[in-house]
Amino acid sequence: MSELKQELKEKIIEQLNLEDVAVDEIQDNDPLFGEGLGLDSIDALELIVMLDKDYGIKLADPKEGRKIFESVQTMAAYIEANRSR
Amino acid sequence: MNNNNFIQGYCRIKDNTVLKNGELLFSEDSGTLNEFLKLAYQHFQTDYSKFFKMDRLSKLGFLCADVLLNNLKENNLFQENTAIVLANKSASLDTDRKYQKSIEDLDNYFPSPAVFVYTLPNICMGEISIRHKLYSENSFFIFDAFNADYLWEYTNSLLQNKKADSVLCGWVDVDEDSYEAFLYVVSANGNLNHTKEEITRLYFTNE
């Protein structure tokens, strides 16, 4: 799980072009949206694509993303439980 | 048409240099446009993390506008009702190609929403508007080449009809290895006459 969280932090920084954020600045429970990393709605769509592309998870209802993308911790837990690759 | 308008200032980004009103502000030989724009962003201490999410056209227009408008702000010359009138030759082709690549393999079909949102050239104006809190008129035109006559006429029309108090206008173009931004601000005050000849002179003198 901790490896997955590390991997997710690296992917988030790279795929969302967070050039001024370092991996160790993202805490597992930091909110990804709002006051945390300040991600926006386009970032949310990118994260949905990332789940599909890298972990084989298709979100049937994009509204599910609200809970899943709360933090790296919630993302990792969801991926662990649902990944097909 | 009323021609009592003036060019308040101008900025050019081309050939790895940034010039404002003819003065060299930054120059750096770097490998790619993205690398150069990142170095320029750091040089001007831009501090706007969304910059890195933009496509190359928006980064180029955003930086050029930032240099110009920040200078006006520092001199208390910035006007809130500043319209934006931009033009280029390549529209958003640079990003269109990138997006096309992401969808051409049906076995590896993962279109990127973050790339897709930049497949219109006018997004560049949106980025400038967000940064400088502009709620103004804006238009983006596509021409074969820099068209001083059209920009002059459209800008004068906006000012004469009181649609704006000043206008940020010019050329922002990116296509593969070629790029150029030349922006200027027109208002009722300034040192240079806003004429077709002056716009053409500034554009072609490469300052």
PDB file of C-alpha atoms in Angstrom:
ATOM      1  CA  MET A   1       0.000   0.000   0.000  1.00  0.00           C
ATOM      2  CA  SER A   2       2.771   2.464   0.848  1.00  0.00           C
ATOM      3  CA  GLU A   3       4.445   1.707  -2.505  1.00  0.00           C
ATOM      4  CA  LEU A   4       1.185   2.422  -4.282  1.00  0.00           C
ATOM      5  CA  LYS A   5       0.784   5.712  -2.420  1.00  0.00           C
ATOM      6  CA  GLN A   6       4.288   6.744  -3.422  1.00  0.00           C
ATOM      7  CA  GLU A   7       3.550   5.773  -7.022  1.00  0.00           C
ATOM      8  CA  LEU A   8       0.322   7.767  -6.982  1.00  0.00           C
ATOM      9  CA  LYS A   9       2.042  10.881  -5.682  1.00  0.00           C
ATOM     10  CA  GLU A  10       4.603  10.640  -8.477  1.00  0.00           C
ATOM     11  CA  LYS A  11       1.910  10.093 -11.113  1.00  0.00           C
ATOM     12  CA  ILE A  12      -0.213  12.976  -9.815  1.00  0.00           C
ATOM     13  CA  ILE A  13       2.730  15.368  -9.995  1.00  0.00           C
ATOM     14  CA  GLU A  14       3.786  14.202 -13.437  1.00  0.00           C
ATOM     15  CA  GLN A  15       0.414  13.847 -15.124  1.00  0.00           C
ATOM     16  CA  LEU A  16      -1.163  16.954 -13.643  1.00  0.00           C
ATOM     17  CA  ASN A  17       1.978  19.053 -14.292  1.00  0.00           C
ATOM     18  CA  LEU A  18       2.414  20.106 -10.657  1.00  0.00           C
ATOM     19  CA  GLU A  19       5.929  21.391 -11.333  1.00  0.00           C
ATOM     20  CA  ASP A  20       6.236  23.252  -8.060  1.00  0.00           C
ATOM     21  CA  VAL A  21       5.184  20.329  -5.839  1.00  0.00           C
ATOM     22  CA  ALA A  22       7.551  17.640  -4.509  1.00  0.00           C
ATOM     23  CA  VAL A  23       6.483  14.084  -3.652  1.00  0.00           C
ATOM     24  CA  ASP A  24       7.343  14.482   0.028  1.00  0.00           C
ATOM     25  CA  GLU A  25       5.152  17.591   0.249  1.00  0.00           C
ATOM     26  CA  ILE A  26       2.037  15.508  -0.362  1.00  0.00           C
ATOM     27  CA  GLN A  27       0.833  13.839   2.817  1.00  0.00           C
ATOM     28  CA  ASP A  28      -1.310  10.700   2.499  1.00  0.00           C
ATOM     29  CA  ASN A  29      -4.381  12.413   3.913  1.00  0.00           C
ATOM     30  CA  ASP A  30      -3.974  15.855   2.344  1.00  0.00           C
ATOM     31  CA  PRO A  31      -7.093  16.899   0.419  1.00  0.00           C
ATOM     32  CA  LEU A  32      -6.360  16.800  -3.308  1.00  0.00           C
ATOM     33  CA  PHE A  33      -8.960  19.430  -4.159  1.00  0.00           C
ATOM     34  CA  GLY A  34      -9.773  22.766  -2.577  1.00  0.00           C
ATOM     35  CA  GLU A  35      -7.289  23.859   0.045  1.00  0.00           C
ATOM     36  CA  GLY A  36      -4.975  20.895  -0.435  1.00  0.00           C
ATOM     37  CA  LEU A  37      -3.225  20.539  -3.770  1.00  0.00           C
ATOM     38  CA  GLY A  38      -5.771  22.866  -5.347  1.00  0.00           C
ATOM     39  CA  LEU A  39      -6.682  20.517  -8.179  1.00  0.00           C
ATOM     40  CA  ASP A  40      -9.536  21.544 -10.486  1.00  0.00           C
ATOM     41  CA  SER A  41     -12.282  19.832 -12.486  1.00  0.00           C
ATOM     42  CA  ILE A  42     -10.009  19.079 -15.457  1.00  0.00           C
ATOM     43  CA  ASP A  43      -7.554  17.444 -13.048  1.00  0.00           C
ATOM     44  CA  ALA A  44     -10.412  15.282 -11.774  1.00  0.00           C
ATOM     45  CA  LEU A  45     -11.059  14.089 -15.327  1.00  0.00           C
ATOM     46  CA  GLU A  46      -7.355  13.351 -15.763  1.00  0.00           C
ATOM     47  CA  LEU A  47      -7.418  11.255 -12.597  1.00  0.00           C
ATOM     48  CA  ILE A  48     -10.378   9.290 -13.960  1.00  0.00           C
ATOM     49  CA  VAL A  49      -8.395   8.614 -17.157  1.00  0.00           C
ATOM     50  CA  MET A  50      -5.396   7.595 -15.032  1.00  0.00           C
ATOM     51  CA  LEU A  51      -7.467   5.037 -13.098  1.00  0.00           C
ATOM     52  CA  ASP A  52      -8.591   3.515 -16.390  1.00  0.00           C
ATOM     53  CA  LYS A  53      -5.228   3.601 -18.174  1.00  0.00           C
ATOM     54  CA  ASP A  54      -2.909   2.525 -15.372  1.00  0.00           C
ATOM     55  CA  TYR A  55      -5.121   0.380 -13.141  1.00  0.00           C
ATOM     56  CA  GLY A  56      -7.914  -0.830 -15.420  1.00  0.00           C
ATOM     57  CA  ILE A  57     -10.626   0.827 -13.342  1.00  0.00           C
ATOM     58  CA  LYS A  58     -13.527   2.414 -15.193  1.00  0.00           C
ATOM     59  CA  LEU A  59     -15.663   4.713 -13.092  1.00  0.00           C
ATOM     60  CA  ALA A  60     -19.262   4.116 -14.151  1.00  0.00           C
ATOM     61  CA  ASP A  61     -20.423   7.186 -12.279  1.00  0.00           C
ATOM     62  CA  PRO A  62     -18.021  10.169 -12.286  1.00  0.00           C
ATOM     63  CA  LYS A  63     -19.695  11.347  -9.059  1.00  0.00           C
ATOM     64  CA  GLU A  64     -17.943   8.424  -7.350  1.00  0.00           C
ATOM     65  CA  GLY A  65     -14.754  10.373  -7.887  1.00  0.00           C
ATOM     66  CA  ARG A  66     -15.630  12.820  -5.151  1.00  0.00           C
ATOM     67  CA  LYS A  67     -15.000  10.184  -2.467  1.00  0.00           C
ATOM     68  CA  ILE A  68     -12.245   8.308  -4.263  1.00  0.00           C
ATOM     69  CA  PHE A  69     -10.165  11.409  -4.954  1.00  0.00           C
ATOM     70  CA  GLU A  70     -10.382  12.912  -1.485  1.00  0.00           C
ATOM     71  CA  SER A  71      -6.736  12.100  -0.818  1.00  0.00           C
ATOM     72  CA  VAL A  72      -3.903   9.821  -1.885  1.00  0.00           C
ATOM     73  CA  GLN A  73      -4.977   7.524   0.951  1.00  0.00           C
ATOM     74  CA  THR A  74      -8.547   7.119  -0.373  1.00  0.00           C
ATOM     75  CA  MET A  75      -7.302   6.712  -3.947  1.00  0.00           C
ATOM     76  CA  ALA A  76      -4.856   3.992  -2.961  1.00  0.00           C
ATOM     77  CA  ALA A  77      -7.505   2.116  -0.970  1.00  0.00           C
ATOM     78  CA  TYR A  78      -9.938   2.219  -3.894  1.00  0.00           C
ATOM     79  CA  ILE A  79      -7.299   1.088  -6.389  1.00  0.00           C
ATOM     80  CA  GLU A  80      -6.198  -1.797  -4.141  1.00  0.00           C
ATOM     81  CA  ALA A  81      -9.776  -3.020  -3.917  1.00  0.00           C
ATOM     82  CA  ASN A  82     -10.723  -2.600  -7.581  1.00  0.00           C
ATOM     83  CA  ARG A  83      -7.658  -2.777  -9.809  1.00  0.00           C
ATOM     84  CA  SER A  84      -7.515  -5.183 -12.749  1.00  0.00           C
ATOM     85  CA  ARG A  85      -3.915  -4.437 -13.693  1.00  0.00           C
TER      86      ARG A  85
ATOM     87  CA  MET B   1     -12.618  56.296 -37.583  1.00  0.00           C
ATOM     88  CA  ASN B   2     -11.357  58.061 -34.456  1.00  0.00           C
ATOM     89  CA  ASN B   3      -7.614  57.679 -34.185  1.00  0.00           C
ATOM     90  CA  ASN B   4      -6.844  59.544 -30.986  1.00  0.00           C
ATOM     91  CA  ASN B   5      -5.491  56.383 -29.430  1.00  0.00           C
ATOM     92  CA  PHE B   6      -1.983  55.493 -28.388  1.00  0.00           C
ATOM     93  CA  ILE B   7       0.196  52.449 -27.882  1.00  0.00           C
ATOM     94  CA  GLN B   8       1.039  52.314 -24.181  1.00  0.00           C
ATOM     95  CA  GLY B   9       3.620  49.598 -24.482  1.00  0.00           C
ATOM     96  CA  TYR B  10       4.562  46.450 -26.363  1.00  0.00           C
ATOM     97  CA  CYS B  11       6.253  43.144 -25.694  1.00  0.00           C
ATOM     98  CA  ARG B  12       7.792  40.536 -27.941  1.00  0.00           C
ATOM     99  CA  ILE B  13       8.842  36.949 -27.261  1.00  0.00           C
ATOM    100  CA  LYS B  14      10.767  35.401 -30.135  1.00  0.00           C
ATOM    101  CA  ASP B  15      14.085  33.613 -30.788  1.00  0.00           C
ATOM    102  CA  ASN B  16      14.633  32.825 -27.089  1.00  0.00           C
ATOM    103  CA  THR B  17      14.366  36.471 -26.052  1.00  0.00           C
ATOM    104  CA  VAL B  18      11.824  38.615 -24.217  1.00  0.00           C
ATOM    105  CA  LEU B  19      11.751  42.298 -25.078  1.00  0.00           C
ATOM    106  CA  LYS B  20       9.551  45.018 -23.594  1.00  0.00           C
ATOM    107  CA  ASN B  21       9.323  48.352 -25.392  1.00  0.00           C
ATOM    108  CA  GLY B  22      12.454  47.407 -27.311  1.00  0.00           C
ATOM    109  CA  GLU B  23      14.460  46.616 -24.168  1.00  0.00           C
ATOM    110  CA  LEU B  24      15.911  43.146 -23.783  1.00  0.00           C
ATOM    111  CA  LEU B  25      14.583  41.695 -20.512  1.00  0.00           C
ATOM    112  CA  PHE B  26      15.529  38.056 -20.813  1.00  0.00           C
ATOM    113  CA  SER B  27      17.480  35.848 -23.161  1.00  0.00           C
ATOM    114  CA  GLU B  28      18.411  32.200 -22.787  1.00  0.00           C
ATOM    115  CA  ASP B  29      19.480  29.651 -25.349  1.00  0.00           C
ATOM    116  CA  SER B  30      17.514  26.574 -24.407  1.00  0.00           C
ATOM    117  CA  GLY B  31      16.549  23.426 -26.202  1.00  0.00           C
ATOM    118  CA  THR B  32      12.806  23.685 -26.553  1.00  0.00           C
ATOM    119  CA  LEU B  33      10.128  26.338 -26.381  1.00  0.00           C
ATOM    120  CA  ASN B  34       8.752  24.744 -23.218  1.00  0.00           C
ATOM    121  CA  GLU B  35      12.169  24.885 -21.556  1.00  0.00           C
ATOM    122  CA  PHE B  36      12.642  28.511 -22.581  1.00  0.00           C
ATOM    123  CA  LEU B  37       9.193  29.496 -21.323  1.00  0.00           C
ATOM    124  CA  LYS B  38       9.860  27.777 -18.003  1.00  0.00           C
ATOM    125  CA  LEU B  39      13.127  29.675 -17.594  1.00  0.00           C
ATOM    126  CA  ALA B  40      11.393  32.941 -18.501  1.00  0.00           C
ATOM    127  CA  TYR B  41       8.599  32.138 -16.023  1.00  0.00           C
ATOM    128  CA  GLN B  42      11.215  31.665 -13.299  1.00  0.00           C
ATOM    129  CA  HIS B  43      13.155  34.769 -14.333  1.00  0.00           C
ATOM    130  CA  PHE B  44      10.069  36.968 -14.017  1.00  0.00           C
ATOM    131  CA  GLN B  45       9.103  35.282 -10.701  1.00  0.00           C
ATOM    132  CA  THR B  46       5.661  34.675 -12.117  1.00  0.00           C
ATOM    133  CA  ASP B  47       4.409  32.493  -9.230  1.00  0.00           C
ATOM    134  CA  TYR B  48       1.330  31.064 -10.943  1.00  0.00           C
ATOM    135  CA  SER B  49       1.324  27.282 -10.723  1.00  0.00           C
ATOM    136  CA  LYS B  50      -1.439  26.859 -13.330  1.00  0.00           C
ATOM    137  CA  PHE B  51       1.094  28.068 -15.873  1.00  0.00           C
ATOM    138  CA  PHE B  52       2.554  24.561 -16.080  1.00  0.00           C
ATOM    139  CA  LYS B  53      -0.801  23.097 -17.039  1.00  0.00           C
ATOM    140  CA  MET B  54      -1.149  25.330 -20.093  1.00  0.00           C
ATOM    141  CA  ASP B  55      -0.294  24.370 -23.646  1.00  0.00           C
ATOM    142  CA  ARG B  56       2.578  26.128 -25.413  1.00  0.00           C
ATOM    143  CA  LEU B  57       0.372  28.719 -27.136  1.00  0.00           C
ATOM    144  CA  SER B  58      -1.240  29.758 -23.856  1.00  0.00           C
ATOM    145  CA  LYS B  59       2.096  29.820 -22.021  1.00  0.00           C
ATOM    146  CA  LEU B  60       3.553  32.068 -24.700  1.00  0.00           C
ATOM    147  CA  GLY B  61       0.599  34.488 -24.781  1.00  0.00           C
ATOM    148  CA  PHE B  62       0.251  34.410 -21.001  1.00  0.00           C
ATOM    149  CA  LEU B  63       3.923  35.302 -20.364  1.00  0.00           C
ATOM    150  CA  CYS B  64       3.981  38.046 -22.993  1.00  0.00           C
ATOM    151  CA  ALA B  65       0.775  39.583 -21.597  1.00  0.00           C
ATOM    152  CA  ASP B  66       2.067  39.228 -18.045  1.00  0.00           C
ATOM    153  CA  VAL B  67       5.251  41.184 -18.769  1.00  0.00           C
ATOM    154  CA  LEU B  68       3.263  43.915 -20.483  1.00  0.00           C
ATOM    155  CA  LEU B  69       0.315  44.208 -18.091  1.00  0.00           C
ATOM    156  CA  ASN B  70       2.431  43.927 -14.946  1.00  0.00           C
ATOM    157  CA  ASN B  71       4.508  46.818 -16.219  1.00  0.00           C
ATOM    158  CA  LEU B  72       1.344  48.892 -16.683  1.00  0.00           C
ATOM    159  CA  LYS B  73       0.183  47.925 -13.184  1.00  0.00           C
ATOM    160  CA  GLU B  74       3.502  48.982 -11.676  1.00  0.00           C
ATOM    161  CA  ASN B  75       3.059  52.373 -13.330  1.00  0.00           C
ATOM    162  CA  ASN B  76      -0.629  52.690 -12.377  1.00  0.00           C
ATOM    163  CA  LEU B  77      -1.588  52.646 -16.035  1.00  0.00           C
ATOM    164  CA  PHE B  78      -3.491  49.350 -16.057  1.00  0.00           C
ATOM    165  CA  GLN B  79      -7.226  49.650 -16.753  1.00  0.00           C
ATOM    166  CA  GLU B  80      -9.639  47.017 -15.556  1.00  0.00           C
ATOM    167  CA  ASN B  81     -11.772  47.163 -18.678  1.00  0.00           C
ATOM    168  CA  THR B  82      -9.017  45.948 -20.964  1.00  0.00           C
ATOM    169  CA  ALA B  83     -10.315  44.009 -23.962  1.00  0.00           C
ATOM    170  CA  ILE B  84      -8.217  41.351 -25.686  1.00  0.00           C
ATOM    171  CA  VAL B  85      -7.850  41.052 -29.459  1.00  0.00           C
ATOM    172  CA  LEU B  86      -5.397  38.412 -30.601  1.00  0.00           C
ATOM    173  CA  ALA B  87      -4.583  36.768 -33.895  1.00  0.00           C
ATOM    174  CA  ASN B  88      -2.320  34.091 -35.309  1.00  0.00           C
ATOM    175  CA  LYS B  89      -1.766  31.824 -38.285  1.00  0.00           C
ATOM    176  CA  SER B  90      -1.768  28.360 -36.726  1.00  0.00           C
ATOM    177  CA  ALA B  91      -4.804  28.581 -34.438  1.00  0.00           C
ATOM    178  CA  SER B  92      -4.356  25.734 -31.907  1.00  0.00           C
ATOM    179  CA  LEU B  93      -2.773  23.342 -34.421  1.00  0.00           C
ATOM    180  CA  ASP B  94       0.192  22.673 -32.112  1.00  0.00           C
ATOM    181  CA  THR B  95      -2.084  21.190 -29.459  1.00  0.00           C
ATOM    182  CA  ASP B  96      -4.536  19.740 -31.985  1.00  0.00           C
ATOM    183  CA  ARG B  97      -1.724  17.499 -33.249  1.00  0.00           C
ATOM    184  CA  LYS B  98      -0.825  16.437 -29.718  1.00  0.00           C
ATOM    185  CA  TYR B  99      -4.446  15.550 -29.012  1.00  0.00           C
ATOM    186  CA  GLN B 100      -4.767  13.708 -32.326  1.00  0.00           C
ATOM    187  CA  LYS B 101      -1.803  11.523 -31.360  1.00  0.00           C
ATOM    188  CA  SER B 102      -3.531  10.582 -28.112  1.00  0.00           C
ATOM    189  CA  ILE B 103      -6.612   9.266 -29.906  1.00  0.00           C
ATOM    190  CA  GLU B 104      -5.281   7.693 -33.101  1.00  0.00           C
ATOM    191  CA  ASP B 105      -4.516   4.281 -31.574  1.00  0.00           C
ATOM    192  CA  LEU B 106      -7.871   2.665 -30.817  1.00  0.00           C
ATOM    193  CA  ASP B 107      -6.164  -0.072 -28.784  1.00  0.00           C
ATOM    194  CA  ASN B 108      -4.591   2.545 -26.553  1.00  0.00           C
ATOM    195  CA  TYR B 109      -7.354   5.120 -26.560  1.00  0.00           C
ATOM    196  CA  PHE B 110      -6.982   7.482 -23.620  1.00  0.00           C
ATOM    197  CA  PRO B 111      -7.849  11.033 -24.697  1.00  0.00           C
ATOM    198  CA  SER B 112      -6.472  13.555 -22.256  1.00  0.00           C
ATOM    199  CA  PRO B 113      -9.035  16.110 -20.982  1.00  0.00           C
ATOM    200  CA  ALA B 114      -6.172  18.427 -19.998  1.00  0.00           C
ATOM    201  CA  VAL B 115      -4.885  18.467 -23.578  1.00  0.00           C
ATOM    202  CA  PHE B 116      -8.348  18.658 -25.131  1.00  0.00           C
ATOM    203  CA  VAL B 117      -9.268  21.884 -23.336  1.00  0.00           C
ATOM    204  CA  TYR B 118      -6.486  23.684 -25.218  1.00  0.00           C
ATOM    205  CA  THR B 119      -7.657  22.653 -28.683  1.00  0.00           C
ATOM    206  CA  LEU B 120      -9.018  26.160 -29.262  1.00  0.00           C
ATOM    207  CA  PRO B 121      -6.736  29.195 -29.623  1.00  0.00           C
ATOM    208  CA  ASN B 122      -9.010  31.499 -27.647  1.00  0.00           C
ATOM    209  CA  ILE B 123      -8.240  29.551 -24.454  1.00  0.00           C
ATOM    210  CA  CYS B 124      -5.043  31.602 -24.435  1.00  0.00           C
ATOM    211  CA  MET B 125      -7.168  34.722 -23.906  1.00  0.00           C
ATOM    212  CA  GLY B 126      -9.050  32.960 -21.121  1.00  0.00           C
ATOM    213  CA  GLU B 127      -5.789  32.272 -19.286  1.00  0.00           C
ATOM    214  CA  ILE B 128      -4.782  35.941 -19.566  1.00  0.00           C
ATOM    215  CA  SER B 129      -8.247  37.040 -18.423  1.00  0.00           C
ATOM    216  CA  ILE B 130      -8.197  34.765 -15.372  1.00  0.00           C
ATOM    217  CA  ARG B 131      -4.734  35.927 -14.361  1.00  0.00           C
ATOM    218  CA  HIS B 132      -5.556  39.654 -14.661  1.00  0.00           C
ATOM    219  CA  LYS B 133      -9.238  39.423 -13.670  1.00  0.00           C
ATOM    220  CA  LEU B 134     -10.451  40.754 -16.997  1.00  0.00           C
ATOM    221  CA  TYR B 135     -14.200  40.465 -17.611  1.00  0.00           C
ATOM    222  CA  SER B 136     -13.931  42.166 -20.962  1.00  0.00           C
ATOM    223  CA  GLU B 137     -14.571  41.750 -24.662  1.00  0.00           C
ATOM    224  CA  ASN B 138     -12.244  39.331 -26.398  1.00  0.00           C
ATOM    225  CA  SER B 139     -11.748  38.002 -29.913  1.00  0.00           C
ATOM    226  CA  PHE B 140      -9.220  35.736 -31.570  1.00  0.00           C
ATOM    227  CA  PHE B 141      -8.710  35.915 -35.347  1.00  0.00           C
ATOM    228  CA  ILE B 142      -6.847  33.636 -37.729  1.00  0.00           C
ATOM    229  CA  PHE B 143      -4.871  35.236 -40.572  1.00  0.00           C
ATOM    230  CA  ASP B 144      -2.190  34.033 -42.975  1.00  0.00           C
ATOM    231  CA  ALA B 145       0.173  36.680 -41.606  1.00  0.00           C
ATOM    232  CA  PHE B 146       0.295  39.552 -39.121  1.00  0.00           C
ATOM    233  CA  ASN B 147      -2.537  41.900 -40.080  1.00  0.00           C
ATOM    234  CA  ALA B 148      -1.948  45.362 -38.645  1.00  0.00           C
ATOM    235  CA  ASP B 149      -4.871  46.893 -40.571  1.00  0.00           C
ATOM    236  CA  TYR B 150      -7.469  44.565 -39.096  1.00  0.00           C
ATOM    237  CA  LEU B 151      -6.123  44.785 -35.541  1.00  0.00           C
ATOM    238  CA  TRP B 152      -6.011  48.601 -35.809  1.00  0.00           C
ATOM    239  CA  GLU B 153      -9.576  48.844 -37.040  1.00  0.00           C
ATOM    240  CA  TYR B 154     -11.048  46.352 -34.579  1.00  0.00           C
ATOM    241  CA  THR B 155      -9.227  47.926 -31.643  1.00  0.00           C
ATOM    242  CA  ASN B 156     -10.343  51.437 -32.573  1.00  0.00           C
ATOM    243  CA  SER B 157     -13.909  50.198 -32.913  1.00  0.00           C
ATOM    244  CA  LEU B 158     -13.853  48.726 -29.392  1.00  0.00           C
ATOM    245  CA  LEU B 159     -12.483  51.954 -27.926  1.00  0.00           C
ATOM    246  CA  GLN B 160     -14.690  54.269 -29.946  1.00  0.00           C
ATOM    247  CA  ASN B 161     -17.826  52.332 -29.038  1.00  0.00           C
ATOM    248  CA  LYS B 162     -16.772  52.340 -25.389  1.00  0.00           C
ATOM    249  CA  LYS B 163     -16.666  48.554 -25.231  1.00  0.00           C
ATOM    250  CA  ALA B 164     -13.294  48.886 -23.511  1.00  0.00           C
ATOM    251  CA  ASP B 165     -10.986  51.494 -21.967  1.00  0.00           C
ATOM    252  CA  SER B 166      -7.894  49.828 -23.358  1.00  0.00           C
ATOM    253  CA  VAL B 167      -7.108  46.857 -25.585  1.00  0.00           C
ATOM    254  CA  LEU B 168      -4.401  44.226 -25.337  1.00  0.00           C
ATOM    255  CA  CYS B 169      -3.806  43.150 -28.904  1.00  0.00           C
ATOM    256  CA  GLY B 170      -1.357  41.419 -31.172  1.00  0.00           C
ATOM    257  CA  TRP B 171      -0.029  38.153 -32.505  1.00  0.00           C
ATOM    258  CA  VAL B 172       0.602  34.863 -30.677  1.00  0.00           C
ATOM    259  CA  ASP B 173       1.578  31.908 -32.797  1.00  0.00           C
ATOM    260  CA  VAL B 174       3.100  28.474 -32.146  1.00  0.00           C
ATOM    261  CA  ASP B 175       3.607  25.754 -34.711  1.00  0.00           C
ATOM    262  CA  GLU B 176       6.144  23.001 -34.125  1.00  0.00           C
ATOM    263  CA  ASP B 177       9.563  24.709 -33.780  1.00  0.00           C
ATOM    264  CA  SER B 178       8.296  28.147 -34.776  1.00  0.00           C
ATOM    265  CA  TYR B 179       6.880  30.611 -32.245  1.00  0.00           C
ATOM    266  CA  GLU B 180       6.318  34.312 -31.863  1.00  0.00           C
ATOM    267  CA  ALA B 181       4.374  36.633 -29.571  1.00  0.00           C
ATOM    268  CA  PHE B 182       4.027  40.349 -30.207  1.00  0.00           C
ATOM    269  CA  LEU B 183       1.515  42.093 -27.967  1.00  0.00           C
ATOM    270  CA  TYR B 184       0.768  45.756 -27.388  1.00  0.00           C
ATOM    271  CA  VAL B 185      -1.713  47.767 -25.361  1.00  0.00           C
ATOM    272  CA  VAL B 186      -3.773  50.574 -26.876  1.00  0.00           C
ATOM    273  CA  SER B 187      -5.619  53.247 -24.911  1.00  0.00           C
ATOM    274  CA  ALA B 188      -6.332  56.989 -24.889  1.00  0.00           C
ATOM    275  CA  ASN B 189      -2.906  57.617 -23.350  1.00  0.00           C
ATOM    276  CA  GLY B 190       0.568  56.633 -24.430  1.00  0.00           C
ATOM    277  CA  ASN B 191       3.723  57.709 -26.191  1.00  0.00           C
ATOM    278  CA  LEU B 192       3.323  56.077 -29.584  1.00  0.00           C
ATOM    279  CA  ASN B 193       0.550  56.902 -32.019  1.00  0.00           C
ATOM    280  CA  HIS B 194      -1.805  54.033 -32.666  1.00  0.00           C
ATOM    281  CA  THR B 195      -1.588  53.907 -36.442  1.00  0.00           C
ATOM    282  CA  LYS B 196      -1.364  51.044 -38.911  1.00  0.00           C
ATOM    283  CA  GLU B 197       2.099  52.256 -39.879  1.00  0.00           C
ATOM    284  CA  GLU B 198       3.360  52.350 -36.293  1.00  0.00           C
ATOM    285  CA  ILE B 199       1.996  48.881 -35.510  1.00  0.00           C
ATOM    286  CA  THR B 200       3.629  47.532 -38.668  1.00  0.00           C
ATOM    287  CA  ARG B 201       6.913  49.287 -37.848  1.00  0.00           C
ATOM    288  CA  LEU B 202       7.004  47.880 -34.319  1.00  0.00           C
ATOM    289  CA  TYR B 203       6.159  44.397 -35.523  1.00  0.00           C
ATOM    290  CA  PHE B 204       8.813  44.311 -38.240  1.00  0.00           C
ATOM    291  CA  THR B 205      11.628  46.063 -36.375  1.00  0.00           C
ATOM    292  CA  ASN B 206      11.872  42.966 -34.175  1.00  0.00           C
ATOM    293  CA  GLU B 207      12.402  45.016 -31.029  1.00  0.00           C
TER     294      GLU B 207
END
